[in-house]
């Protein structure tokens, strides 16, 4: 079964093979070497310039755990922008930690208007942090960070916490340009790795403030995680096989190895940019295919996410489409939560190619013709 769900996604055999390496001691020179291999290209994934003061890190946990870690480093008053299941989760995690959460919520598939954010910051604050999900995997909706960064220019004490779970390695994050303070992601989406570890990036501002706060966690203390990673000493025994896979995949992406055959040789930031272009092309092709069936994406075209398309099903029987494709050995997803039966999602992420997408869409044409 080929995974075209919104994560986890397909992992290349050469990356899976990295998981089978014999264990090494996590205080060994080999582990230091792994940290070294990871840090450079991971900084590229977050869009950091070589002289950036921001810091990347890895932790053996899922994306949700790092939402929690990020929130341990900020004050009590949190503004949460909600436009789907995972942005709702970010707010729920903040509440579970005892934060005072103010929500701005819009229907699934929409994006919170930056003007409304400015208004909330001016009239309902002061806030210590703002949470946002840059690509809502539940609705295939991308929230542009630039307008939010602009709004936050007037609120320098608000730490900007961004979930980039289904954005990283599918589209640019530009962490410093967008004044992000903490970005977090699992690796099972567009990084095309098996689930099990998470990656993050934090600003100097965030780290300096977090160092001074009471942080009621040990394993999810962001300062312990970030400083431990920087010192190449993980606080606890890490999932070393996943570090091998991450190091190899990041190196491969940075060397342009994961790009479609025949792509001009590129490396470094240009290779990451080329990967984003592959994702954009898959998004455009999926939207065009949907249109050909009289269907449309849930979000407005300018907010369509690069790694996952959420298609409004109209009269199409979603369960039958998903089941029909499963018979053809392709896995796509029904809509999320209330959108079940009304939408379906195609995760065109990671190392998938336009050619592979074409094969999936041809199979989908066949199933739809049968229905
Ligand atoms: C946007 C987004 N945020 C958070 C999560 C949660 O990540 P995890 O399941 O790794 O905890 C997901 C998982 O699908 C997601 O898509």
mmCIF file of N, CA, C and O in Angstrom, residues 282-326:
data_model
loop_
_atom_site.group_PDB
_atom_site.id
_atom_site.type_symbol
_atom_site.label_atom_id
_atom_site.label_comp_id
_atom_site.label_asym_id
_atom_site.label_seq_id
_atom_site.Cartn_x
_atom_site.Cartn_y
_atom_site.Cartn_z
ATOM 1 N N UNK A 282 2.907 19.589 -7.039
ATOM 2 C CA UNK A 282 1.953 18.516 -6.705
ATOM 3 C C UNK A 282 0.638 19.111 -6.194
ATOM 4 O O UNK A 282 -0.441 18.603 -6.508
ATOM 5 N N UNK A 283 0.749 20.192 -5.437
ATOM 6 C CA UNK A 283 -0.478 20.867 -4.964
ATOM 7 C C UNK A 283 -1.285 21.386 -6.164
ATOM 8 O O UNK A 283 -2.505 21.175 -6.242
ATOM 9 N N UNK A 284 -0.599 22.036 -7.109
ATOM 10 C CA UNK A 284 -1.290 22.606 -8.267
ATOM 11 C C UNK A 284 -1.945 21.503 -9.099
ATOM 12 O O UNK A 284 -3.089 21.626 -9.548
ATOM 13 N N UNK A 285 -1.235 20.395 -9.288
ATOM 14 C CA UNK A 285 -1.771 19.296 -10.102
ATOM 15 C C UNK A 285 -3.003 18.660 -9.427
ATOM 16 O O UNK A 285 -3.978 18.310 -10.088
ATOM 17 N N UNK A 286 -2.946 18.560 -8.086
ATOM 18 C CA UNK A 286 -4.076 17.973 -7.361
ATOM 19 C C UNK A 286 -5.305 18.880 -7.484
ATOM 20 O O UNK A 286 -6.429 18.403 -7.712
ATOM 21 N N UNK A 287 -5.085 20.182 -7.374
ATOM 22 C CA UNK A 287 -6.208 21.130 -7.494
ATOM 23 C C UNK A 287 -6.803 21.064 -8.901
ATOM 24 O O UNK A 287 -8.029 21.073 -9.085
ATOM 25 N N UNK A 288 -5.913 20.939 -9.890
ATOM 26 C CA UNK A 288 -6.379 20.878 -11.290
ATOM 27 C C UNK A 288 -7.181 19.592 -11.514
ATOM 28 O O UNK A 288 -8.239 19.598 -12.149
ATOM 29 N N UNK A 289 -6.689 18.481 -10.947
ATOM 30 C CA UNK A 289 -7.391 17.199 -11.067
ATOM 31 C C UNK A 289 -8.783 17.301 -10.432
ATOM 32 O O UNK A 289 -9.782 16.864 -11.012
ATOM 33 N N UNK A 290 -8.832 17.911 -9.223
ATOM 34 C CA UNK A 290 -10.121 18.039 -8.518
ATOM 35 C C UNK A 290 -11.087 18.847 -9.382
ATOM 36 O O UNK A 290 -12.254 18.455 -9.564
ATOM 37 N N UNK A 291 -10.583 19.934 -9.926
ATOM 38 C CA UNK A 291 -11.412 20.794 -10.776
ATOM 39 C C UNK A 291 -11.963 20.005 -11.959
ATOM 40 O O UNK A 291 -13.128 20.150 -12.343
ATOM 41 N N UNK A 292 -11.133 19.139 -12.511
ATOM 42 C CA UNK A 292 -11.557 18.293 -13.638
ATOM 43 C C UNK A 292 -12.719 17.385 -13.278
ATOM 44 O O UNK A 292 -13.458 16.924 -14.156
ATOM 45 N N UNK A 293 -12.891 17.124 -11.986
ATOM 46 C CA UNK A 293 -14.027 16.316 -11.530
ATOM 47 C C UNK A 293 -15.144 17.192 -10.957
ATOM 48 O O UNK A 293 -16.050 16.688 -10.295
ATOM 49 N N UNK A 294 -15.045 18.501 -11.203
ATOM 50 C CA UNK A 294 -16.072 19.425 -10.695
ATOM 51 C C UNK A 294 -15.962 19.629 -9.193
ATOM 52 O O UNK A 294 -16.938 20.028 -8.544
ATOM 53 N N UNK A 295 -14.785 19.362 -8.632
ATOM 54 C CA UNK A 295 -14.586 19.502 -7.184
ATOM 55 C C UNK A 295 -13.626 20.663 -6.910
ATOM 56 O O UNK A 295 -12.912 21.092 -7.815
ATOM 57 N N UNK A 296 -13.603 21.124 -5.672
ATOM 58 C CA UNK A 296 -12.620 22.170 -5.370
ATOM 59 C C UNK A 296 -11.988 21.927 -4.013
ATOM 60 O O UNK A 296 -12.509 21.176 -3.193
ATOM 61 N N UNK A 297 -10.851 22.573 -3.810
ATOM 62 C CA UNK A 297 -10.165 22.462 -2.517
ATOM 63 C C UNK A 297 -11.007 23.165 -1.441
ATOM 64 O O UNK A 297 -11.752 24.094 -1.757
ATOM 65 N N UNK A 298 -10.847 22.733 -0.200
ATOM 66 C CA UNK A 298 -11.576 23.383 0.896
ATOM 67 C C UNK A 298 -11.093 24.824 1.103
ATOM 68 O O UNK A 298 -11.911 25.740 1.163
ATOM 69 N N UNK A 299 -9.776 25.077 1.222
ATOM 70 C CA UNK A 299 -9.339 26.468 1.408
ATOM 71 C C UNK A 299 -9.354 27.241 0.087
ATOM 72 O O UNK A 299 -9.344 26.634 -0.995
ATOM 73 N N UNK A 300 -9.358 28.563 0.195
ATOM 74 C CA UNK A 300 -9.182 29.399 -0.995
ATOM 75 C C UNK A 300 -7.814 29.062 -1.582
ATOM 76 O O UNK A 300 -6.889 28.710 -0.830
ATOM 77 N N UNK A 301 -7.670 29.175 -2.936
ATOM 78 C CA UNK A 301 -6.417 28.735 -3.569
ATOM 79 C C UNK A 301 -5.167 29.337 -2.949
ATOM 80 O O UNK A 301 -4.149 28.651 -2.810
ATOM 81 N N UNK A 302 -5.235 30.591 -2.526
ATOM 82 C CA UNK A 302 -4.017 31.222 -1.986
ATOM 83 C C UNK A 302 -3.619 30.666 -0.622
ATOM 84 O O UNK A 302 -2.511 30.910 -0.147
ATOM 85 N N UNK A 303 -4.528 29.906 0.007
ATOM 86 C CA UNK A 303 -4.200 29.330 1.310
ATOM 87 C C UNK A 303 -4.041 27.813 1.253
ATOM 88 O O UNK A 303 -4.034 27.144 2.290
ATOM 89 N N UNK A 304 -3.937 27.259 0.042
ATOM 90 C CA UNK A 304 -3.793 25.795 -0.073
ATOM 91 C C UNK A 304 -2.401 25.379 0.415
ATOM 92 O O UNK A 304 -1.387 25.962 0.030
ATOM 93 N N UNK A 305 -2.360 24.378 1.263
ATOM 94 C CA UNK A 305 -1.096 23.924 1.853
ATOM 95 C C UNK A 305 -0.278 23.144 0.825
ATOM 96 O O UNK A 305 -0.842 22.485 -0.051
ATOM 97 N N UNK A 306 1.056 23.202 0.929
ATOM 98 C CA UNK A 306 1.886 22.535 -0.088
ATOM 99 C C UNK A 306 1.955 21.012 0.025
ATOM 100 O O UNK A 306 2.245 20.346 -0.960
ATOM 101 N N UNK A 307 1.677 20.464 1.225
ATOM 102 C CA UNK A 307 1.907 19.025 1.408
ATOM 103 C C UNK A 307 0.632 18.214 1.494
ATOM 104 O O UNK A 307 0.677 16.986 1.388
ATOM 105 N N UNK A 308 -0.504 18.876 1.707
ATOM 106 C CA UNK A 308 -1.759 18.129 1.828
ATOM 107 C C UNK A 308 -2.902 18.930 1.207
ATOM 108 O O UNK A 308 -3.067 20.113 1.502
ATOM 109 N N UNK A 309 -3.627 18.257 0.310
ATOM 110 C CA UNK A 309 -4.798 18.898 -0.295
ATOM 111 C C UNK A 309 -6.050 18.299 0.309
ATOM 112 O O UNK A 309 -6.192 17.074 0.381
ATOM 113 N N UNK A 310 -6.949 19.185 0.744
ATOM 114 C CA UNK A 310 -8.233 18.758 1.310
ATOM 115 C C UNK A 310 -9.295 19.145 0.275
ATOM 116 O O UNK A 310 -9.470 20.325 -0.024
ATOM 117 N N UNK A 311 -9.942 18.116 -0.285
ATOM 118 C CA UNK A 311 -10.844 18.346 -1.411
ATOM 119 C C UNK A 311 -12.297 18.182 -0.964
ATOM 120 O O UNK A 311 -12.639 17.187 -0.302
ATOM 121 N N UNK A 312 -13.145 19.160 -1.304
ATOM 122 C CA UNK A 312 -14.572 19.060 -0.977
ATOM 123 C C UNK A 312 -15.189 18.015 -1.894
ATOM 124 O O UNK A 312 -15.074 18.115 -3.116
ATOM 125 N N UNK A 313 -15.871 17.054 -1.290
ATOM 126 C CA UNK A 313 -16.274 15.868 -2.058
ATOM 127 C C UNK A 313 -17.571 16.055 -2.845
ATOM 128 O O UNK A 313 -17.872 15.260 -3.740
ATOM 129 N N UNK A 314 -18.362 17.081 -2.531
ATOM 130 C CA UNK A 314 -19.645 17.229 -3.220
ATOM 131 C C UNK A 314 -20.460 15.962 -3.048
ATOM 132 O O UNK A 314 -20.615 15.447 -1.947
ATOM 133 N N UNK A 315 -20.930 15.401 -4.176
ATOM 134 C CA UNK A 315 -21.777 14.192 -4.093
ATOM 135 C C UNK A 315 -20.961 12.898 -4.103
ATOM 136 O O UNK A 315 -21.513 11.803 -4.051
ATOM 137 N N UNK A 316 -19.663 13.034 -4.210
ATOM 138 C CA UNK A 316 -18.800 11.847 -4.275
ATOM 139 C C UNK A 316 -18.840 11.089 -2.944
ATOM 140 O O UNK A 316 -18.769 11.707 -1.885
ATOM 141 N N UNK A 317 -18.934 9.771 -3.026
ATOM 142 C CA UNK A 317 -18.956 8.949 -1.806
ATOM 143 C C UNK A 317 -17.501 8.749 -1.335
ATOM 144 O O UNK A 317 -16.753 7.960 -1.918
ATOM 145 N N UNK A 318 -17.119 9.480 -0.299
ATOM 146 C CA UNK A 318 -15.709 9.505 0.120
ATOM 147 C C UNK A 318 -15.263 8.127 0.601
ATOM 148 O O UNK A 318 -14.184 7.641 0.232
ATOM 149 N N UNK A 319 -16.099 7.480 1.420
ATOM 150 C CA UNK A 319 -15.706 6.167 1.962
ATOM 151 C C UNK A 319 -15.456 5.193 0.803
ATOM 152 O O UNK A 319 -14.489 4.412 0.828
ATOM 153 N N UNK A 320 -16.309 5.265 -0.221
ATOM 154 C CA UNK A 320 -16.155 4.346 -1.366
ATOM 155 C C UNK A 320 -14.891 4.690 -2.161
ATOM 156 O O UNK A 320 -14.193 3.790 -2.652
ATOM 157 N N UNK A 321 -14.579 5.975 -2.274
ATOM 158 C CA UNK A 321 -13.360 6.371 -2.990
ATOM 159 C C UNK A 321 -12.122 5.863 -2.232
ATOM 160 O O UNK A 321 -11.207 5.278 -2.837
ATOM 161 N N UNK A 322 -12.128 6.061 -0.914
ATOM 162 C CA UNK A 322 -10.976 5.634 -0.109
ATOM 163 C C UNK A 322 -10.829 4.104 -0.194
ATOM 164 O O UNK A 322 -9.719 3.578 -0.400
ATOM 165 N N UNK A 323 -11.963 3.398 -0.085
ATOM 166 C CA UNK A 323 -11.919 1.928 -0.130
ATOM 167 C C UNK A 323 -11.505 1.448 -1.526
ATOM 168 O O UNK A 323 -10.707 0.510 -1.668
ATOM 169 N N UNK A 324 -12.024 2.103 -2.567
ATOM 170 C CA UNK A 324 -11.692 1.717 -3.951
ATOM 171 C C UNK A 324 -10.206 1.901 -4.218
ATOM 172 O O UNK A 324 -9.556 1.058 -4.852
ATOM 173 N N UNK A 325 -9.657 2.987 -3.717
ATOM 174 C CA UNK A 325 -8.220 3.237 -3.919
ATOM 175 C C UNK A 325 -7.379 2.236 -3.128
ATOM 176 O O UNK A 325 -6.305 1.825 -3.574
ATOM 177 N N UNK A 326 -7.898 1.838 -1.962
ATOM 178 C CA UNK A 326 -7.163 0.837 -1.159
ATOM 179 C C UNK A 326 -7.049 -0.463 -1.953
ATOM 180 O O UNK A 326 -6.014 -1.131 -1.915
#
